[in-house]
XYZ file of C-alpha atoms in Angstrom:
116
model
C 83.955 -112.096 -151.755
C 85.766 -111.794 -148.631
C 86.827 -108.226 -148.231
C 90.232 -105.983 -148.528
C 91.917 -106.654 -145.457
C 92.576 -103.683 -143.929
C 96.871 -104.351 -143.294
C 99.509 -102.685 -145.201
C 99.520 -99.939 -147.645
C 96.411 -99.000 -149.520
C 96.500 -97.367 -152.973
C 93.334 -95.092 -154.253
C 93.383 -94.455 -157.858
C 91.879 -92.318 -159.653
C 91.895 -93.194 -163.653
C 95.665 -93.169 -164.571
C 96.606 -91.365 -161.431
C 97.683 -92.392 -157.818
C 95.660 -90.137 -155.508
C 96.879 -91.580 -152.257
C 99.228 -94.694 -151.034
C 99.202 -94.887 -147.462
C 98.997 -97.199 -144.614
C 95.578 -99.360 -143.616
C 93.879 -97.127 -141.418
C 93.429 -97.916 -137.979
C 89.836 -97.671 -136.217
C 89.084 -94.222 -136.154
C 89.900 -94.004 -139.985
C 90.745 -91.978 -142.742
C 88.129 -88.262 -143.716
C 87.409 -88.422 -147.818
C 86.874 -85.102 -148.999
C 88.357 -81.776 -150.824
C 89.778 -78.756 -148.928
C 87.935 -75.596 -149.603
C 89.879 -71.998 -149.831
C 87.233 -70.462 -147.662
C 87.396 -73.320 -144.849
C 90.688 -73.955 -142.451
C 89.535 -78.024 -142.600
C 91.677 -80.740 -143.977
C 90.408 -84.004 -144.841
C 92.783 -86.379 -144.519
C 92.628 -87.731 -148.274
C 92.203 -84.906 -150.145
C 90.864 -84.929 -153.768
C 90.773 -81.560 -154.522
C 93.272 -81.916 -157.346
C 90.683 -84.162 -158.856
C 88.208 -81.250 -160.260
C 86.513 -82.847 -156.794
C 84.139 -79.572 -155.947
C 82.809 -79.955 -159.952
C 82.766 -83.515 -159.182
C 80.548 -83.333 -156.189
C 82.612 -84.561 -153.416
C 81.589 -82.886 -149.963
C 84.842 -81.543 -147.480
C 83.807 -84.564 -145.205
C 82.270 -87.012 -147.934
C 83.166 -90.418 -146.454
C 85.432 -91.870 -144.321
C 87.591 -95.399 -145.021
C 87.891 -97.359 -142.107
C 89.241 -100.678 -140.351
C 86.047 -102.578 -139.147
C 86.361 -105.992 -138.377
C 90.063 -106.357 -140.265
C 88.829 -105.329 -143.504
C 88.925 -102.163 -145.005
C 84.824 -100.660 -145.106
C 83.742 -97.459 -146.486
C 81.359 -94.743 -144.114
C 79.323 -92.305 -146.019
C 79.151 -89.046 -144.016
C 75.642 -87.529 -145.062
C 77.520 -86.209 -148.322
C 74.852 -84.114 -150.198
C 75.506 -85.944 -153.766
C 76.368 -89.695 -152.264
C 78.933 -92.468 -151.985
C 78.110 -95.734 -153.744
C 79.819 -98.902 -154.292
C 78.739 -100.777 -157.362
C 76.152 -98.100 -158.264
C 74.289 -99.017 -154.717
C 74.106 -95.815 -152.706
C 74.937 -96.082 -149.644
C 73.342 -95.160 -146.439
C 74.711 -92.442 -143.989
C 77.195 -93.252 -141.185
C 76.875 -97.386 -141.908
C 80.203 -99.022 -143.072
C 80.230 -101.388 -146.251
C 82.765 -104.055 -146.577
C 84.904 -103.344 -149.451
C 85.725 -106.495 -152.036
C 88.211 -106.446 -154.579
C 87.124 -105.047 -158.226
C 83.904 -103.158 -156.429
C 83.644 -99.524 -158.442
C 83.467 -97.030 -156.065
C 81.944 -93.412 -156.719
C 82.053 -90.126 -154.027
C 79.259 -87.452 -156.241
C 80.526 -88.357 -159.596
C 84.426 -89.072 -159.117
C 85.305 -92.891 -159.472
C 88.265 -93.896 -157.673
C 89.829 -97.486 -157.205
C 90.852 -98.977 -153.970
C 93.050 -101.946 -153.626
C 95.360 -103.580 -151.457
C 99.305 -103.721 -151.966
C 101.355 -106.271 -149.386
């Protein structure tokens, strides 16, 4: 597999629902997480609508980045995990993303794909 290239918009579903369609990121990225009534912080995809605190997502779970023109995902020490075809992955390393890979934050599956 050759990776999502990381140009254009991006769409993150979650079952049915669009959670997010927005541009590629650029290097620095885009936060994962849920806001948190008792915290002023904003990640900047926020899943909060998605039952995400019973799901296990952390404010700052991941972060989706550009790295090396393709879109990679960045764990960020989240307490219950980020994994990518049921492999967890490790803390503050990105993984290429590919086309079809299932992607989980706690217990919350999302798809993310590619639109030109």
């Amino acid at each position: 597999m050759t990776g999502i290239p990381a140009r254009g918009t991006i769409r993150i579903r979650i079952g049915d629902r669009d959670a997010v369609v927005t541009e590629a990121p650029a290097a620095s990225g885009y936060i994962v997480g849920r806001s948190d009534p008792k915290s002023s912080y904003l990640p900047d995809i926020d899943l909060s609508t998605f039952d995400a605190l019973d799901k296990g997502i952390s404010r700052r779970h991941a972060a989706l980045v550009r790295y090396q023109d393709h879109l990679h995902l960045v764990d960020l020490g989240s307490v219950n995990g980020t994994f990518i075809n049921d492999e967890r992955l490790r803390p503050d390393e990105p993984y290429l993303l590919n086309a079809g890979d299932h992607v989980r934050l706690g217990t919350l599956e999302i798809l993310i794909t590619q639109n030109d």
